[in-house]
Amino acid sequence: MPRHLLSLLDWSRDEILDALTLAQSLKRKTKAGACPKLLEGRSYALFFHKPSLRTRVSFEVGIHQLGGNSMILTEQDFKIGERESVRDVAKVLSRYVDGILIRTFAHEMVVALAEHTEVPMVNMLTDFSHPCQILADALTIQEHLGQLENLRIAYLGDGNNVTNSWLNLACRIPLDLRIGTAPETQPEAALVKATQDCGVSQVRVCHDAREAVADAQILYTDVWASMGEKEQARQRGQLLQDFQINQNLLECAAQGVKVMHCLPAERGREITEEVLEGANSIVLDQTENRLHAQKAVLAQLERWHRGL
Ligand code: CP
Ligand code: NVA
C-alpha cells in the first residue's frame, strides 16, 4: 500500500518535521539555481474540481523544478465515478502516473480513490482539509519565528477545511491553538475533542475574538464562505462580523504578531486591507512556501514509494 498525504494525520510528527527540513533545503537550492531533479522522469495527474491559483501553479512549477511532468484533469475531461468507477480510475491511473493529486469537494471520494491507487496521493484541498496549505504555513512560521512548537496561534473566522488542518497539525506538533468563531461556525465538536484528547496541544474554541487573540504570536484567518458555500456568504458575514482581523484586534495580540491568510482573501470581510497589507502580514511568504513545501511532500512520498 503506498503512503499518501490525505490529511496531516497520515504523517507522524517526525515525518512532518522531516518534510519541513527538506522544504527549507529545497528552497535554498532552488534560489541558488540548483534544485535537485528528485522527480526526474516521473509524471503526476492533478485533478481540479474547484478553482485554484496558488495550488495549481505551485504544484505545476514545483514538479517541473524537480524534473517531473504534470497534467491537469478537470471535470470537463471526465467525472470520477460517472464515466467509470472510482476504483477503475484509480487502477488505470496507477499504470500511467507516479502520483495522483486532487482538489475536490467530498473528502470521502479522495479516501475512496486512495483505497484503490497503487501510487501515492496528495489532497490539494477537500471540504474537510487542506494539508498542503498548513505544511507551507508551518514552514513560514519556522522561518519567521524560528520555531513552531508551543506558539500561541489564534485562528479567527469560519471553522472550515483550513481550521481542520490546523487541528490535525495540533495532533502532531505541540501548539497553543485558539479558534475564535461563532457557535454556528465552529469546527465539528468531535474533531475538536479528538484533537484535545490527543494530548499533544492546548486547543480551545472560544466565541470572543479578543479572548481568542490575547497574546497570540500568530493571527490566522480564511474566507468566511469557502468554495462551494458562497451562497452562505451573507449569513456568515453576520455571524462572523466580530471575528474580522483588523487593527483594533491586532492590538490585543502579542507584540510583533504575524498575520497569516491562506488566500484568496475577501478584503474588508475576514480581514481589513490595512492589516493584510500591513507590516505584520506574512501572507506572500506563505504563498511562496507552498512551492517548496509541496516539492518536499512529493519528494518524500516518492522516496517512501521506492522504498528508499
Ligand atoms: N490557498 C490556496 O489553496 O489557494 P488556491 O485556492 O488559489 O489554490
Ligand atoms: N477555505 C477555503 C480555502 C481556499 C484556499 C476554501 O475551501 O474555499
Short mmCIF file of C-alpha atoms and ligand atoms in Angstrom, two decimals:
data_model
loop_
_atom_site.label_atom_id
_atom_site.label_comp_id
_atom_site.label_asym_id
_atom_site.label_seq_id
_atom_site.Cartn_x
_atom_site.Cartn_y
_atom_site.Cartn_z
CA MET A 1 0.00 0.00 0.00
CA PRO A 2 1.50 3.37 -0.96
CA ARG A 3 1.73 6.19 1.58
CA HIS A 4 -0.39 9.27 0.93
CA LEU A 5 -0.98 12.78 2.25
CA LEU A 6 -4.76 12.95 2.56
CA SER A 7 -4.59 14.71 5.93
CA LEU A 8 -1.73 15.62 8.24
CA LEU A 9 -2.80 12.72 10.46
CA ASP A 10 -1.35 10.40 7.77
CA TRP A 11 2.14 11.51 8.81
CA SER A 12 3.93 11.28 12.16
CA ARG A 13 5.46 14.25 13.97
CA ASP A 14 8.94 13.29 12.72
CA GLU A 15 7.73 12.84 9.14
CA ILE A 16 6.16 16.32 9.21
CA LEU A 17 9.32 17.86 10.67
CA ASP A 18 11.48 15.99 8.11
CA ALA A 19 9.31 17.38 5.29
CA LEU A 20 9.78 20.91 6.65
CA THR A 21 13.56 20.43 6.82
CA LEU A 22 13.59 19.10 3.26
CA ALA A 23 11.41 22.05 2.16
CA GLN A 24 13.92 24.52 3.67
CA SER A 25 16.76 22.81 1.84
CA LEU A 26 14.85 22.69 -1.48
CA LYS A 27 14.00 26.38 -1.11
CA ARG A 28 17.69 27.27 -0.57
CA LYS A 29 18.82 25.12 -3.50
CA THR A 30 16.09 26.42 -5.82
CA LYS A 31 17.04 30.01 -5.05
CA ALA A 32 20.68 29.11 -5.82
CA GLY A 33 19.52 27.76 -9.20
CA ALA A 34 20.29 24.17 -8.24
CA CYS A 35 17.00 22.43 -7.41
CA PRO A 36 17.78 18.69 -7.40
CA LYS A 37 15.90 16.65 -10.02
CA LEU A 38 14.32 14.33 -7.45
CA LEU A 39 11.31 13.57 -9.70
CA GLU A 40 13.20 13.08 -12.98
CA GLY A 41 11.02 11.11 -15.38
CA ARG A 42 8.04 11.00 -13.01
CA SER A 43 4.51 12.04 -14.06
CA TYR A 44 1.65 13.34 -11.94
CA ALA A 45 -2.10 13.65 -12.61
CA LEU A 46 -3.63 16.72 -10.97
CA PHE A 47 -7.43 16.78 -10.63
CA PHE A 48 -9.09 20.15 -10.12
CA HIS A 49 -12.82 20.10 -9.39
CA LYS A 50 -12.65 23.57 -7.80
CA PRO A 51 -10.81 26.74 -8.89
CA SER A 52 -7.21 27.34 -7.85
CA LEU A 53 -4.40 29.83 -8.38
CA ARG A 54 -1.74 29.06 -5.77
CA THR A 55 -2.15 25.29 -5.54
CA ARG A 56 -2.26 24.68 -9.26
CA VAL A 57 0.64 26.95 -10.18
CA SER A 58 2.86 25.96 -7.25
CA PHE A 59 2.38 22.23 -7.85
CA GLU A 60 2.96 22.52 -11.60
CA VAL A 61 6.05 24.71 -11.19
CA GLY A 62 7.36 22.58 -8.32
CA ILE A 63 7.03 19.33 -10.25
CA HIS A 64 8.79 20.97 -13.20
CA GLN A 65 11.62 22.24 -10.96
CA LEU A 66 12.12 18.68 -9.66
CA GLY A 67 12.34 17.33 -13.22
CA GLY A 68 8.86 15.74 -13.40
CA ASN A 69 5.78 16.23 -15.60
CA SER A 70 2.29 17.22 -14.56
CA MET A 71 -1.07 17.03 -16.31
CA ILE A 72 -4.24 18.80 -15.27
CA LEU A 73 -7.58 16.95 -15.36
CA THR A 74 -10.86 18.78 -14.78
CA GLU A 75 -14.47 17.64 -14.59
CA GLN A 76 -14.72 18.63 -18.26
CA ASP A 77 -12.36 15.72 -19.01
CA PHE A 78 -14.46 13.26 -17.02
CA LYS A 79 -16.31 12.99 -13.72
CA ILE A 80 -14.77 10.44 -11.38
CA GLY A 81 -17.38 7.79 -10.61
CA GLU A 82 -19.64 8.73 -13.52
CA ARG A 83 -17.96 7.64 -16.75
CA GLU A 84 -16.25 4.87 -14.81
CA SER A 85 -15.97 3.81 -11.19
CA VAL A 86 -13.66 5.38 -8.63
CA ARG A 87 -11.86 2.04 -8.44
CA ASP A 88 -11.24 1.87 -12.19
CA VAL A 89 -9.98 5.47 -12.33
CA ALA A 90 -7.55 4.68 -9.50
CA LYS A 91 -6.32 1.41 -11.04
CA VAL A 92 -5.93 2.84 -14.57
CA LEU A 93 -4.08 5.97 -13.46
CA SER A 94 -1.77 3.88 -11.30
CA ARG A 95 -0.48 2.22 -14.50
CA TYR A 96 0.41 5.58 -16.07
CA VAL A 97 1.45 8.07 -13.42
CA ASP A 98 3.63 8.18 -10.33
CA GLY A 99 1.21 10.16 -8.19
CA ILE A 100 -2.39 11.41 -8.11
CA LEU A 101 -3.12 14.85 -6.69
CA ILE A 102 -6.68 16.00 -6.20
CA ARG A 103 -8.72 19.08 -5.26
CA THR A 104 -12.40 18.25 -4.93
CA PHE A 105 -15.48 18.60 -2.72
CA ALA A 106 -16.04 15.36 -0.80
CA HIS A 107 -13.10 14.12 1.26
CA GLU A 108 -14.70 10.66 1.21
CA MET A 109 -14.15 10.46 -2.55
CA VAL A 110 -10.43 11.09 -2.07
CA VAL A 111 -10.29 8.40 0.61
CA ALA A 112 -12.13 6.01 -1.75
CA LEU A 113 -9.67 6.71 -4.57
CA ALA A 114 -6.75 6.16 -2.20
CA GLU A 115 -8.11 2.74 -1.26
CA HIS A 116 -7.52 1.59 -4.84
CA THR A 117 -4.46 3.52 -6.08
CA GLU A 118 -1.10 1.87 -6.31
CA VAL A 119 0.70 5.24 -6.35
CA PRO A 120 0.87 8.00 -3.72
CA MET A 121 -1.98 10.52 -3.48
CA VAL A 122 -2.00 14.10 -2.25
CA ASN A 123 -5.03 16.05 -1.06
CA MET A 124 -4.84 19.51 -2.67
CA LEU A 125 -7.98 20.61 -0.71
CA THR A 126 -11.27 18.99 0.07
CA ASP A 127 -14.27 20.31 2.00
CA PHE A 128 -12.67 18.61 5.01
CA SER A 129 -8.99 19.59 4.88
CA HIS A 130 -6.10 21.40 3.22
CA PRO A 131 -2.92 19.74 4.49
CA CYS A 132 -0.52 21.23 1.90
CA GLN A 133 -1.54 24.73 2.96
CA ILE A 134 -0.81 24.09 6.62
CA LEU A 135 2.58 22.48 5.88
CA ALA A 136 3.59 25.60 3.94
CA ASP A 137 2.27 27.74 6.80
CA ALA A 138 4.29 25.73 9.33
CA LEU A 139 7.41 26.33 7.21
CA THR A 140 6.63 30.06 7.09
CA ILE A 141 6.18 30.21 10.87
CA GLN A 142 9.52 28.42 11.39
CA GLU A 143 11.21 30.96 9.12
CA HIS A 144 9.71 33.99 10.83
CA LEU A 145 9.66 32.89 14.47
CA GLY A 146 12.49 30.35 14.48
CA GLN A 147 10.23 27.65 15.92
CA LEU A 148 6.83 26.06 15.50
CA GLU A 149 6.30 24.24 18.77
CA ASN A 150 4.37 25.81 21.63
CA LEU A 151 3.47 29.01 19.81
CA ARG A 152 0.16 30.66 20.59
CA ILE A 153 -1.81 30.60 17.35
CA ALA A 154 -5.22 32.25 17.03
CA TYR A 155 -7.38 31.16 14.10
CA LEU A 156 -10.32 33.54 13.61
CA GLY A 157 -13.39 33.03 11.47
CA ASP A 158 -15.15 30.11 9.84
CA GLY A 159 -14.40 26.61 11.18
CA ASN A 160 -13.56 25.12 7.78
CA ASN A 161 -11.10 22.86 5.94
CA VAL A 162 -8.16 25.11 6.86
CA THR A 163 -9.20 25.12 10.55
CA ASN A 164 -9.47 21.33 10.44
CA SER A 165 -5.92 21.05 9.10
CA TRP A 166 -4.69 23.28 11.94
CA LEU A 167 -6.42 20.87 14.34
CA ASN A 168 -4.74 17.93 12.59
CA LEU A 169 -1.34 19.61 12.93
CA ALA A 170 -2.08 20.15 16.63
CA CYS A 171 -2.34 16.36 16.99
CA ARG A 172 1.25 16.03 15.82
CA ILE A 173 3.06 19.21 16.94
CA PRO A 174 2.52 20.88 20.33
CA LEU A 175 0.71 24.17 19.76
CA ASP A 176 -1.38 26.57 21.84
CA LEU A 177 -4.24 26.79 19.35
CA ARG A 178 -7.25 29.02 19.92
CA ILE A 179 -10.12 29.09 17.49
CA GLY A 180 -12.26 32.22 17.67
CA THR A 181 -15.55 31.70 15.87
CA ALA A 182 -19.33 31.94 16.27
CA PRO A 183 -21.19 28.97 17.82
CA GLU A 184 -22.80 28.31 14.40
CA THR A 185 -19.49 28.22 12.50
CA GLN A 186 -17.29 26.27 14.86
CA PRO A 187 -15.44 23.19 13.63
CA GLU A 188 -17.05 19.82 14.30
CA ALA A 189 -17.11 19.17 18.05
CA ALA A 190 -15.92 15.58 17.56
CA LEU A 191 -12.80 16.74 15.73
CA VAL A 192 -12.02 19.35 18.39
CA LYS A 193 -12.48 16.76 21.14
CA ALA A 194 -10.34 14.17 19.33
CA THR A 195 -7.61 16.81 18.97
CA GLN A 196 -7.82 17.72 22.65
CA ASP A 197 -7.79 14.03 23.58
CA CYS A 198 -4.54 13.54 21.61
CA GLY A 199 -2.95 15.43 24.50
CA VAL A 200 -0.27 16.98 22.25
CA SER A 201 -1.53 20.57 22.15
CA GLN A 202 -3.68 23.01 24.07
CA VAL A 203 -6.77 23.59 21.94
CA ARG A 204 -9.64 25.90 22.80
CA VAL A 205 -12.65 27.14 20.84
CA CYS A 206 -13.98 30.49 22.07
CA HIS A 207 -16.67 32.85 20.91
CA ASP A 208 -14.98 36.07 21.96
CA ALA A 209 -12.50 37.42 19.42
CA ARG A 210 -10.41 39.36 21.96
CA GLU A 211 -10.10 36.33 24.19
CA ALA A 212 -9.02 34.19 21.23
CA VAL A 213 -6.40 36.69 20.14
CA ALA A 214 -4.93 37.59 23.58
CA ASP A 215 -1.11 37.36 23.41
CA ALA A 216 -1.21 35.35 20.17
CA GLN A 217 2.05 35.19 18.20
CA ILE A 218 0.20 34.19 15.02
CA LEU A 219 -3.19 35.52 13.85
CA TYR A 220 -4.67 33.44 11.05
CA THR A 221 -7.83 33.77 9.04
CA ASP A 222 -9.51 32.47 5.89
CA VAL A 223 -12.61 33.37 3.89
CA TRP A 224 -15.90 33.09 5.78
CA ALA A 225 -17.57 31.16 2.96
CA SER A 226 -15.45 28.52 1.23
CA MET A 227 -15.68 27.29 -2.34
CA GLY A 228 -18.99 25.53 -2.80
CA GLU A 229 -20.60 27.55 0.05
CA LYS A 230 -20.59 31.04 -1.44
CA GLU A 231 -24.40 31.27 -1.24
CA GLN A 232 -23.96 31.34 2.56
CA ALA A 233 -21.66 34.39 2.42
CA ARG A 234 -24.26 36.91 3.63
CA GLN A 235 -25.34 34.87 6.63
CA ARG A 236 -21.73 34.05 7.56
CA GLY A 237 -20.90 37.75 7.31
CA GLN A 238 -23.46 38.47 10.01
CA LEU A 239 -22.38 35.60 12.24
CA LEU A 240 -18.68 36.36 11.97
CA GLN A 241 -18.52 40.16 11.86
CA ASP A 242 -16.86 40.34 15.31
CA PHE A 243 -14.09 37.99 14.15
CA GLN A 244 -12.64 40.25 11.45
CA ILE A 245 -8.86 40.70 11.77
CA ASN A 246 -8.42 44.47 11.95
CA GLN A 247 -6.05 46.95 13.57
CA ASN A 248 -8.03 47.04 16.86
CA LEU A 249 -7.88 43.29 17.24
CA LEU A 250 -4.19 43.23 16.31
CA GLU A 251 -3.51 45.34 19.38
CA CYS A 252 -4.78 42.52 21.66
CA ALA A 253 -2.19 40.10 20.25
CA ALA A 254 1.47 39.76 21.23
CA GLN A 255 3.90 42.48 20.16
CA GLY A 256 5.15 41.74 16.64
CA VAL A 257 2.33 39.24 15.95
CA LYS A 258 2.46 37.74 12.45
CA VAL A 259 -0.73 37.83 10.40
CA MET A 260 -1.45 34.92 8.08
CA HIS A 261 -4.11 34.16 5.46
CA CYS A 262 -4.06 31.24 3.05
CA LEU A 263 -5.59 33.45 0.30
CA PRO A 264 -7.67 34.20 -1.68
CA ALA A 265 -8.81 36.95 0.71
CA GLU A 266 -12.01 38.95 0.75
CA ARG A 267 -10.64 42.30 1.87
CA GLY A 268 -12.96 44.18 4.23
CA ARG A 269 -14.65 40.97 5.37
CA GLU A 270 -12.50 38.49 7.30
CA ILE A 271 -9.50 40.89 7.22
CA THR A 272 -9.04 44.58 6.54
CA GLU A 273 -6.93 45.83 3.65
CA GLU A 274 -4.78 47.74 6.16
CA VAL A 275 -3.83 44.59 8.09
CA LEU A 276 -3.47 42.34 5.03
CA GLU A 277 -1.03 44.83 3.51
CA GLY A 278 0.49 45.93 6.84
CA ALA A 279 3.89 45.31 8.42
CA ASN A 280 2.69 42.27 10.41
CA SER A 281 1.43 40.40 7.35
CA ILE A 282 3.43 37.43 6.06
CA VAL A 283 0.84 36.22 3.55
CA LEU A 284 3.10 36.36 0.50
CA ASP A 285 5.77 34.31 2.27
CA GLN A 286 3.05 31.71 2.93
CA THR A 287 2.18 31.76 -0.75
CA GLU A 288 5.80 31.34 -1.82
CA ASN A 289 6.34 28.48 0.61
CA ARG A 290 3.55 26.43 -0.99
CA LEU A 291 6.05 25.79 -3.79
CA HIS A 292 8.83 24.45 -1.58
CA ALA A 293 6.69 22.61 0.99
CA GLN A 294 4.85 20.74 -1.77
CA LYS A 295 8.10 19.78 -3.50
CA ALA A 296 9.15 18.24 -0.19
CA VAL A 297 5.81 16.39 0.08
CA LEU A 298 6.20 14.86 -3.38
CA ALA A 299 9.88 14.02 -2.87
CA GLN A 300 9.15 12.38 0.49
CA LEU A 301 6.24 10.31 -0.92
CA GLU A 302 8.37 9.29 -3.90
CA ARG A 303 11.22 8.19 -1.62
CA TRP A 304 8.86 6.09 0.53
CA HIS A 305 7.18 4.62 -2.55
CA ARG A 306 10.53 3.49 -3.97
CA GLY A 307 11.48 2.12 -0.55
CA LEU A 308 14.49 4.47 -0.34
N1 CP B 1 -4.52 28.86 -0.71
C1 CP B 1 -4.93 28.16 -1.80
O1 CP B 1 -5.05 26.94 -1.78
O2 CP B 1 -5.15 28.93 -2.91
P1 CP B 1 -5.82 28.44 -4.27
O3 CP B 1 -7.26 28.12 -3.96
O4 CP B 1 -5.65 29.59 -5.22
O5 CP B 1 -5.09 27.21 -4.75
N1 NVA B 2 -11.46 27.53 2.91
C1 NVA B 2 -11.14 27.97 1.58
C2 NVA B 2 -9.68 27.79 1.32
C3 NVA B 2 -9.23 28.25 -0.04
C4 NVA B 2 -7.77 28.01 -0.25
C5 NVA B 2 -11.98 27.21 0.57
O1 NVA B 2 -12.12 25.98 0.73
O2 NVA B 2 -12.50 27.82 -0.36
#
